[in-house]
Amino acid sequence: MKTPTGLQELIDDGVIDAVLRPLKSGKEASVYVVRSGGHVRCAKVYKDMAQRSFQQRVQYQEGRKVRGSRQARAIGKATKFGRKEAEAAWKNAEVDALYLLAGAGVRVPQPYGYFNGVLVMDLVTDENGESAPRLGEVELSPETAREYHRVLIRQVVRMLCVGLIHGDLSPYNVLVAPDGPVIIDLPQVVSASGNNAARTMLRRDVGNLTICLSRFAPELLDTWYAEEMWALFEQGELHPDSELTGHFEFDESQVDVDSVMQSIIDAREEAIIRQQGREAAEHGD
């Protein structure tokens, strides 16, 4: 295969030795399997975003830190320079999040560096050394579904404890490795304390996972982990090892529980639509 321009620079600089094959391609990035030293890893080559994509990502960028006041003003005004800075911040968000989350013990690919718009990180594989399947592509026993749900809820808690919410977590952004699920694709990561939509996005993330795994363990639909962990987070009492029950007492005078569940279902449908768009981009790339 012809070596992509962005990866040829990494070969020339000795960061990677060879590009083995393409892994996937979407609207925001293309991912390749590469060899680096004695290791097989993956390289995520970010693409420049179109104006319409920038507008769609505004809600995720709320609360993110940028390099300085000039950059912040430009991003707010959506000037040409501001859009360029927003794209840079969008790409850097995943890199920064991966290093932070890996250090916090969250099950994400280990990053190995960010070079001129290319993120080099672990390749998540199955027991045969092939690219690991997505959570939405595997059949599970009820026991395994419950265990994966427990593990993933723990990862969401650990993320929240360092102030982050995935923001687009779904069965399509979780890979199934031999030792359990691994969370991927974090460019839309959200500041838990700085984004007004943080609670809604947390609820969506947890809801997407719960609905997926409830196909094998229906009782998971009767849990309310997002509300429980958010309440602890607001009170400053959420810790990486906090024991959650999945139970939560709603104030019926203030919360419409049916609308909460409907928002989760709507979020799942949105995730499916986004995934269909990704797959269409892969076939058309």
CSV table of C-alpha atoms in Angstrom, one decimal:
chain,number,residue,atom,x,y,z
A,1,MET,CA,0.0,0.0,0.0
A,2,LYS,CA,1.0,3.6,-0.6
A,3,THR,CA,2.3,5.2,2.7
A,4,PRO,CA,0.1,8.1,3.7
A,5,THR,CA,1.9,11.5,3.7
A,6,GLY,CA,1.5,12.0,7.5
A,7,LEU,CA,2.9,8.6,8.3
A,8,GLN,CA,5.8,8.9,5.8
A,9,GLU,CA,7.1,11.8,8.0
A,10,LEU,CA,7.0,9.5,11.0
A,11,ILE,CA,9.0,6.8,9.1
A,12,ASP,CA,11.5,9.4,8.1
A,13,ASP,CA,11.9,10.5,11.7
A,14,GLY,CA,12.2,7.0,13.0
A,15,VAL,CA,9.0,7.1,15.1
A,16,ILE,CA,7.6,4.1,13.2
A,17,ASP,CA,9.2,1.6,11.0
A,18,ALA,CA,6.5,0.7,8.5
A,19,VAL,CA,2.8,1.0,7.8
A,20,LEU,CA,1.2,-2.5,7.7
A,21,ARG,CA,-2.4,-1.9,6.7
A,22,PRO,CA,-5.3,0.5,7.1
A,23,LEU,CA,-7.6,-0.3,10.0
A,24,LYS,CA,-10.5,2.1,9.6
A,25,SER,CA,-11.3,5.5,8.2
A,26,GLY,CA,-13.9,8.0,9.2
A,27,LYS,CA,-14.8,11.6,8.8
A,28,GLU,CA,-12.5,12.8,11.5
A,29,ALA,CA,-9.5,10.4,11.3
A,30,SER,CA,-8.0,7.4,9.5
A,31,VAL,CA,-6.3,4.7,11.6
A,32,TYR,CA,-3.5,2.4,10.4
A,33,VAL,CA,-1.7,-0.6,11.9
A,34,VAL,CA,2.0,0.2,12.1
A,35,ARG,CA,5.2,-1.4,13.3
A,36,SER,CA,7.3,0.5,15.8
A,37,GLY,CA,10.4,-1.2,17.0
A,38,GLY,CA,9.4,-4.7,18.0
A,39,HIS,CA,5.8,-3.7,18.5
A,40,VAL,CA,2.7,-3.6,16.4
A,41,ARG,CA,0.7,-0.4,17.2
A,42,CYS,CA,-1.8,1.8,15.6
A,43,ALA,CA,-1.5,5.4,14.3
A,44,LYS,CA,-4.5,7.7,14.2
A,45,VAL,CA,-4.1,10.4,11.5
A,46,TYR,CA,-6.5,13.3,12.1
A,47,LYS,CA,-8.2,15.0,9.3
A,48,ASP,CA,-9.0,18.7,9.0
A,49,MET,CA,-12.6,19.4,9.9
A,50,ALA,CA,-15.1,21.1,7.7
A,51,GLN,CA,-17.0,24.1,8.9
A,52,ARG,CA,-20.2,22.1,9.5
A,53,SER,CA,-18.4,19.6,11.6
A,54,PHE,CA,-16.9,22.5,13.7
A,55,GLN,CA,-20.4,23.8,14.4
A,56,GLN,CA,-21.6,20.4,15.5
A,57,ARG,CA,-18.8,20.1,18.0
A,58,VAL,CA,-19.5,23.4,19.8
A,59,GLN,CA,-21.4,21.8,22.7
A,60,TYR,CA,-18.4,19.5,23.4
A,61,GLN,CA,-15.9,22.3,23.5
A,62,GLU,CA,-17.6,24.2,26.3
A,63,GLY,CA,-15.4,24.3,29.3
A,64,ARG,CA,-12.2,23.2,27.5
A,65,LYS,CA,-9.0,25.1,28.2
A,66,VAL,CA,-7.1,26.7,25.3
A,67,ARG,CA,-3.6,28.1,25.2
A,68,GLY,CA,-4.4,31.8,25.8
A,69,SER,CA,-7.0,34.5,25.8
A,70,ARG,CA,-6.3,35.4,22.1
A,71,GLN,CA,-7.0,31.8,21.1
A,72,ALA,CA,-10.1,31.7,23.3
A,73,ARG,CA,-11.5,34.9,21.7
A,74,ALA,CA,-10.8,33.7,18.2
A,75,ILE,CA,-12.5,30.3,18.8
A,76,GLY,CA,-15.5,32.1,20.3
A,77,LYS,CA,-15.8,34.3,17.2
A,78,ALA,CA,-15.2,31.4,14.9
A,79,THR,CA,-12.8,33.4,12.8
A,80,LYS,CA,-10.5,31.6,10.3
A,81,PHE,CA,-7.7,31.6,13.0
A,82,GLY,CA,-10.3,30.6,15.6
A,83,ARG,CA,-11.4,27.6,13.5
A,84,LYS,CA,-7.8,26.5,13.1
A,85,GLU,CA,-7.2,26.8,16.8
A,86,ALA,CA,-10.5,24.9,17.5
A,87,GLU,CA,-9.3,22.1,15.3
A,88,ALA,CA,-6.0,21.9,17.1
A,89,ALA,CA,-7.7,21.9,20.4
A,90,TRP,CA,-10.1,19.2,19.2
A,91,LYS,CA,-7.2,16.9,18.2
A,92,ASN,CA,-5.2,17.7,21.3
A,93,ALA,CA,-8.2,16.8,23.5
A,94,GLU,CA,-8.0,13.1,22.8
A,95,VAL,CA,-4.2,13.0,23.2
A,96,ASP,CA,-4.4,14.8,26.6
A,97,ALA,CA,-7.3,12.7,27.7
A,98,LEU,CA,-5.6,9.4,26.8
A,99,TYR,CA,-2.5,10.3,28.8
A,100,LEU,CA,-4.6,11.4,31.8
A,101,LEU,CA,-6.9,8.5,31.7
A,102,ALA,CA,-4.2,5.9,31.2
A,103,GLY,CA,-2.5,7.3,34.2
A,104,ALA,CA,-5.7,7.1,36.2
A,105,GLY,CA,-6.0,3.4,35.5
A,106,VAL,CA,-8.9,3.7,32.9
A,107,ARG,CA,-9.0,1.0,30.3
A,108,VAL,CA,-8.0,3.0,27.2
A,109,PRO,CA,-5.3,2.4,24.6
A,110,GLN,CA,-1.8,3.4,26.0
A,111,PRO,CA,-0.6,6.4,24.0
A,112,TYR,CA,3.0,6.6,22.8
A,113,GLY,CA,3.2,10.1,21.4
A,114,TYR,CA,1.6,12.7,19.2
A,115,PHE,CA,3.5,13.8,16.1
A,116,ASN,CA,2.3,16.4,13.6
A,117,GLY,CA,-1.3,15.4,13.8
A,118,VAL,CA,-0.7,11.7,14.3
A,119,LEU,CA,-1.4,9.8,17.5
A,120,VAL,CA,0.5,6.6,18.0
A,121,MET,CA,-1.0,4.2,20.6
A,122,ASP,CA,-1.6,0.6,21.5
A,123,LEU,CA,-3.5,-1.6,19.0
A,124,VAL,CA,-6.3,-3.4,20.9
A,125,THR,CA,-6.4,-7.0,19.7
A,126,ASP,CA,-8.4,-10.2,20.3
A,127,GLU,CA,-7.0,-13.5,21.4
A,128,ASN,CA,-5.8,-14.2,17.9
A,129,GLY,CA,-3.9,-10.9,17.6
A,130,GLU,CA,-6.4,-9.5,15.2
A,131,SER,CA,-8.1,-6.1,15.7
A,132,ALA,CA,-10.6,-6.5,18.6
A,133,PRO,CA,-14.3,-6.4,17.8
A,134,ARG,CA,-16.6,-3.6,18.9
A,135,LEU,CA,-18.9,-4.3,21.9
A,136,GLY,CA,-21.9,-4.0,19.6
A,137,GLU,CA,-20.6,-6.8,17.4
A,138,VAL,CA,-20.3,-9.6,19.9
A,139,GLU,CA,-22.7,-12.1,21.5
A,140,LEU,CA,-22.4,-12.4,25.3
A,141,SER,CA,-23.6,-14.6,28.0
A,142,PRO,CA,-25.7,-12.9,30.7
A,143,GLU,CA,-22.8,-13.4,33.2
A,144,THR,CA,-20.3,-11.8,30.8
A,145,ALA,CA,-22.7,-8.9,30.0
A,146,ARG,CA,-23.1,-8.2,33.7
A,147,GLU,CA,-19.3,-8.3,34.2
A,148,TYR,CA,-18.6,-6.0,31.2
A,149,HIS,CA,-21.2,-3.6,32.5
A,150,ARG,CA,-19.6,-3.6,35.9
A,151,VAL,CA,-16.2,-3.0,34.4
A,152,LEU,CA,-17.4,-0.2,32.1
A,153,ILE,CA,-19.3,1.6,34.9
A,154,ARG,CA,-16.0,1.5,36.9
A,155,GLN,CA,-14.2,3.1,34.0
A,156,VAL,CA,-16.8,5.9,33.7
A,157,VAL,CA,-16.4,6.5,37.4
A,158,ARG,CA,-12.6,6.8,37.1
A,159,MET,CA,-13.0,9.2,34.2
A,160,LEU,CA,-15.4,11.3,36.2
A,161,CYS,CA,-13.0,11.3,39.1
A,162,VAL,CA,-10.4,13.1,37.0
A,163,GLY,CA,-13.1,15.5,35.7
A,164,LEU,CA,-13.9,14.0,32.3
A,165,ILE,CA,-16.9,12.5,30.5
A,166,HIS,CA,-16.5,10.6,27.2
A,167,GLY,CA,-19.4,12.4,25.6
A,168,ASP,CA,-19.9,9.8,22.8
A,169,LEU,CA,-19.6,6.5,24.6
A,170,SER,CA,-21.5,3.7,22.9
A,171,PRO,CA,-21.1,0.0,21.9
A,172,TYR,CA,-19.2,1.3,18.8
A,173,ASN,CA,-16.5,3.1,21.0
A,174,VAL,CA,-15.7,0.1,23.1
A,175,LEU,CA,-13.5,-2.7,21.9
A,176,VAL,CA,-13.6,-6.2,23.4
A,177,ALA,CA,-10.1,-7.4,24.3
A,178,PRO,CA,-9.4,-10.9,25.8
A,179,ASP,CA,-9.1,-9.3,29.3
A,180,GLY,CA,-12.3,-7.2,28.9
A,181,PRO,CA,-13.6,-4.0,27.3
A,182,VAL,CA,-11.4,-1.0,26.3
A,183,ILE,CA,-12.7,2.5,25.7
A,184,ILE,CA,-11.6,4.3,22.5
A,185,ASP,CA,-12.3,7.5,20.5
A,186,LEU,CA,-12.0,10.4,22.9
A,187,PRO,CA,-11.8,13.6,20.7
A,188,GLN,CA,-15.2,14.8,22.0
A,189,VAL,CA,-14.3,14.3,25.7
A,190,VAL,CA,-16.2,16.7,27.9
A,191,SER,CA,-15.2,18.7,31.0
A,192,ALA,CA,-17.4,17.4,33.8
A,193,SER,CA,-17.3,20.7,35.8
A,194,GLY,CA,-17.1,23.1,32.9
A,195,ASN,CA,-19.8,22.0,30.5
A,196,ASN,CA,-23.4,22.7,31.1
A,197,ALA,CA,-24.4,19.5,29.3
A,198,ALA,CA,-22.1,17.3,31.2
A,199,ARG,CA,-24.8,15.5,33.2
A,200,THR,CA,-26.8,14.9,30.1
A,201,MET,CA,-23.8,13.5,28.3
A,202,LEU,CA,-22.9,11.2,31.3
A,203,ARG,CA,-26.4,9.9,31.3
A,204,ARG,CA,-26.3,9.2,27.6
A,205,ASP,CA,-22.9,7.4,27.9
A,206,VAL,CA,-24.1,5.1,30.7
A,207,GLY,CA,-27.5,4.7,29.0
A,208,ASN,CA,-25.9,3.6,25.7
A,209,LEU,CA,-23.8,0.9,27.4
A,210,THR,CA,-26.7,-0.3,29.6
A,211,ILE,CA,-29.1,-0.6,26.7
A,212,CYS,CA,-26.6,-2.5,24.7
A,213,LEU,CA,-25.7,-5.0,27.4
A,214,SER,CA,-29.3,-5.4,28.5
A,215,ARG,CA,-29.9,-7.4,25.4
A,216,PHE,CA,-28.1,-10.2,27.3
A,217,ALA,CA,-29.0,-9.2,30.9
A,218,PRO,CA,-32.4,-7.4,30.8
A,219,GLU,CA,-32.2,-6.5,34.5
A,220,LEU,CA,-29.6,-3.9,33.8
A,221,LEU,CA,-32.3,-1.6,32.5
A,222,ASP,CA,-33.5,-1.2,36.1
A,223,THR,CA,-30.2,0.5,37.2
A,224,TRP,CA,-29.5,4.2,37.5
A,225,TYR,CA,-25.7,4.4,37.8
A,226,ALA,CA,-25.3,7.7,36.0
A,227,GLU,CA,-27.6,9.5,38.4
A,228,GLU,CA,-26.0,7.8,41.4
A,229,MET,CA,-22.4,8.7,40.4
A,230,TRP,CA,-23.4,12.2,39.3
A,231,ALA,CA,-25.0,12.9,42.7
A,232,LEU,CA,-21.8,11.7,44.5
A,233,PHE,CA,-19.6,13.8,42.1
A,234,GLU,CA,-21.6,16.9,42.9
A,235,GLN,CA,-21.2,16.3,46.6
A,236,GLY,CA,-17.4,15.7,46.2
A,237,GLU,CA,-17.9,12.2,47.4
A,238,LEU,CA,-17.1,10.2,44.3
A,239,HIS,CA,-13.9,8.2,44.3
A,240,PRO,CA,-12.4,5.6,41.9
A,241,ASP,CA,-13.2,2.8,44.4
A,242,SER,CA,-16.7,4.1,45.3
A,243,GLU,CA,-19.1,1.2,45.7
A,244,LEU,CA,-22.2,1.9,43.5
A,245,THR,CA,-25.5,0.1,43.8
A,246,GLY,CA,-27.3,1.2,40.6
A,247,HIS,CA,-30.2,2.4,42.8
A,248,PHE,CA,-31.2,6.0,42.9
A,249,GLU,CA,-34.1,7.8,44.6
A,250,PHE,CA,-35.5,10.4,42.2
A,251,ASP,CA,-37.2,13.5,43.5
A,252,GLU,CA,-40.5,12.9,41.6
A,253,SER,CA,-41.5,16.6,42.0
A,254,GLN,CA,-38.5,17.7,40.0
A,255,VAL,CA,-37.6,14.8,37.7
A,256,ASP,CA,-39.6,13.1,35.0
A,257,VAL,CA,-38.1,9.6,35.1
A,258,ASP,CA,-39.8,8.6,31.9
A,259,SER,CA,-38.1,11.5,30.1
A,260,VAL,CA,-34.8,10.5,31.5
A,261,MET,CA,-35.1,7.0,30.0
A,262,GLN,CA,-36.4,8.5,26.7
A,263,SER,CA,-33.3,10.8,26.5
A,264,ILE,CA,-31.2,7.6,26.9
A,265,ILE,CA,-33.0,5.9,24.1
A,266,ASP,CA,-32.8,9.0,21.9
A,267,ALA,CA,-29.0,9.1,22.5
A,268,ARG,CA,-28.7,5.4,21.5
A,269,GLU,CA,-30.5,6.2,18.2
A,270,GLU,CA,-28.2,9.1,17.6
A,271,ALA,CA,-25.1,6.9,18.3
A,272,ILE,CA,-26.4,4.4,15.7
A,273,ILE,CA,-26.8,7.2,13.1
A,274,ARG,CA,-23.3,8.4,13.8
A,275,GLN,CA,-21.9,4.9,13.5
A,276,GLN,CA,-23.7,4.5,10.2
A,277,GLY,CA,-22.1,7.7,9.0
A,278,ARG,CA,-18.7,6.4,10.1
A,279,GLU,CA,-19.2,3.2,8.2
A,280,ALA,CA,-20.4,5.0,5.1
A,281,ALA,CA,-17.2,7.2,5.3
A,282,GLU,CA,-15.1,4.1,5.6
A,283,HIS,CA,-16.6,2.5,2.5
A,284,GLY,CA,-16.3,5.7,0.6
A,285,ASP,CA,-12.8,6.6,1.6
